XYZ file of C-alpha atoms in Angstrom:
167
model
C 137.318 263.781 308.479
C 135.867 260.398 307.514
C 138.957 259.273 305.561
C 141.255 259.675 308.544
C 138.873 258.657 311.325
C 137.716 255.096 311.683
C 137.207 252.296 314.133
C 139.179 249.362 312.819
C 141.831 246.800 313.667
C 145.171 248.427 314.423
C 146.969 246.655 311.545
C 144.461 248.023 309.002
C 145.282 251.641 309.839
C 148.357 253.787 309.380
C 149.460 256.662 311.538
C 152.221 259.167 310.717
C 153.680 256.782 308.131
C 153.706 253.775 310.459
C 151.512 250.706 310.608
C 151.516 247.471 312.607
C 152.053 243.849 311.646
C 148.938 241.646 311.734
C 149.982 239.135 314.384
C 149.361 238.382 318.044
C 152.206 240.647 319.180
C 151.870 243.520 316.715
C 155.163 245.161 315.775
C 155.715 248.630 314.424
C 156.621 248.888 310.732
C 156.817 251.513 308.014
C 153.521 251.685 306.152
C 153.600 250.332 302.572
C 152.834 253.816 301.242
C 155.868 255.194 303.126
C 158.085 252.496 301.603
C 156.878 253.370 298.118
C 157.413 257.061 298.776
C 161.055 256.565 299.816
C 161.689 254.563 296.641
C 160.006 257.234 294.506
C 162.136 259.980 296.063
C 165.342 257.962 295.619
C 164.326 257.311 292.016
C 164.008 261.079 291.490
C 167.447 261.677 293.008
C 169.137 258.954 290.954
C 167.431 259.560 287.641
C 169.652 259.200 284.592
C 168.950 262.751 283.469
C 170.213 264.177 286.766
C 173.230 266.251 285.710
C 175.026 266.644 289.028
C 178.372 265.207 290.058
C 178.496 261.853 291.823
C 179.809 263.563 294.978
C 176.812 265.934 295.107
C 174.430 263.089 294.312
C 175.815 261.015 297.184
C 175.562 263.991 299.557
C 171.890 264.530 298.658
C 171.157 260.814 298.806
C 172.872 260.380 302.181
C 171.016 263.369 303.608
C 167.671 261.997 302.441
C 168.208 258.351 303.402
C 169.708 259.120 306.811
C 166.785 261.437 307.607
C 164.343 258.739 306.540
C 166.243 256.210 308.626
C 166.193 258.427 311.718
C 162.409 258.583 311.461
C 161.683 254.967 310.482
C 164.705 253.326 312.151
C 162.664 252.386 315.210
C 160.764 249.828 313.135
C 163.669 247.332 313.119
C 162.925 246.268 309.544
C 166.461 245.094 308.768
C 165.254 242.970 305.842
C 163.643 245.967 304.133
C 166.659 248.199 304.839
C 168.947 245.549 303.296
C 166.798 245.294 300.164
C 166.647 249.074 299.914
C 170.452 249.289 300.207
C 170.907 246.820 297.348
C 168.396 248.716 295.208
C 170.100 252.049 295.962
C 173.482 250.599 294.950
C 171.922 249.384 291.693
C 170.666 252.928 291.051
C 174.113 254.347 291.899
C 175.855 251.896 289.544
C 173.472 252.946 286.799
C 174.220 256.648 287.452
C 177.966 256.023 287.535
C 177.913 254.193 284.203
C 175.797 256.974 282.733
C 178.227 259.636 283.944
C 181.172 257.880 282.314
C 179.278 258.354 279.007
C 181.801 257.297 276.365
C 182.990 253.731 275.890
C 186.643 254.734 276.264
C 186.019 256.472 279.587
C 184.045 253.496 280.877
C 186.803 251.092 279.775
C 189.550 253.185 281.365
C 187.689 253.545 284.672
C 186.684 249.879 284.916
C 190.299 248.792 284.334
C 191.461 251.369 286.904
C 189.037 249.849 289.419
C 190.549 246.399 288.939
C 188.462 244.682 286.253
C 190.502 242.741 283.698
C 190.818 244.484 280.351
C 189.008 241.843 278.289
C 185.918 241.884 280.515
C 185.998 245.688 280.775
C 186.146 245.962 276.967
C 183.201 243.590 276.596
C 181.143 245.664 279.040
C 182.238 249.106 277.822
C 181.411 248.336 274.189
C 178.213 246.456 274.981
C 174.959 247.527 273.357
C 173.091 247.013 276.631
C 171.383 249.901 278.378
C 172.801 251.295 281.614
C 170.160 249.591 283.731
C 171.072 246.207 282.226
C 174.804 246.848 282.637
C 174.311 247.860 286.281
C 172.949 244.348 286.942
C 175.959 242.570 285.417
C 177.844 240.452 287.993
C 181.197 241.943 286.938
C 179.900 245.485 287.464
C 178.388 244.491 290.824
C 181.755 243.060 291.863
C 183.698 246.124 290.711
C 181.280 248.830 291.927
C 180.557 247.059 295.222
C 179.740 248.355 298.697
C 183.423 249.002 299.474
C 183.649 251.215 296.370
C 180.575 253.200 297.395
C 181.814 253.583 300.977
C 185.034 255.095 299.582
C 182.807 257.500 297.657
C 181.164 258.353 301.031
C 177.879 256.496 300.580
C 176.338 255.629 303.954
C 174.322 252.395 303.751
C 171.051 252.135 305.655
C 171.975 248.784 307.138
C 175.278 249.902 308.609
C 177.031 247.229 310.667
C 178.258 249.869 313.171
C 174.764 251.281 313.723
C 172.813 249.604 316.457
C 169.153 249.008 315.688
C 166.948 250.554 318.417
C 164.892 248.345 320.670
C 161.407 247.534 319.416
C 158.498 249.523 320.790
């Protein structure tokens, strides 16, 4: 197969979803196509039209991301895992806001989570779309990592998890 077989520099090729950095001491990394694929699959799981409960969504998401991490965790790409965690939390905030649906429900839940009533009212009755609201600093502060951990979200860049030694 000519597409898969070639004689080339190691950092120009990918193998089983991995590639190497183009430097003197090449390091293992997830191939760019693999990174895009994980984002595409997470996007499918966290789509706004997904009509499953947040608990089921988090179970599916944790299963997928932890499996991906077990495979690609040897790459030691902490920077990418951190960015992916932040992006996943953005997607989760968007889904949570979407599931609250009505303005009254959103207001009640934001106040219950500790946001002051004036700010919660401004956000709940905003004309912004869910993706814009999910980026609001007040929403980020209220629906933060601690909130998602209580909901049983397992971040990729877990402080308790030790990154494996580089190959």
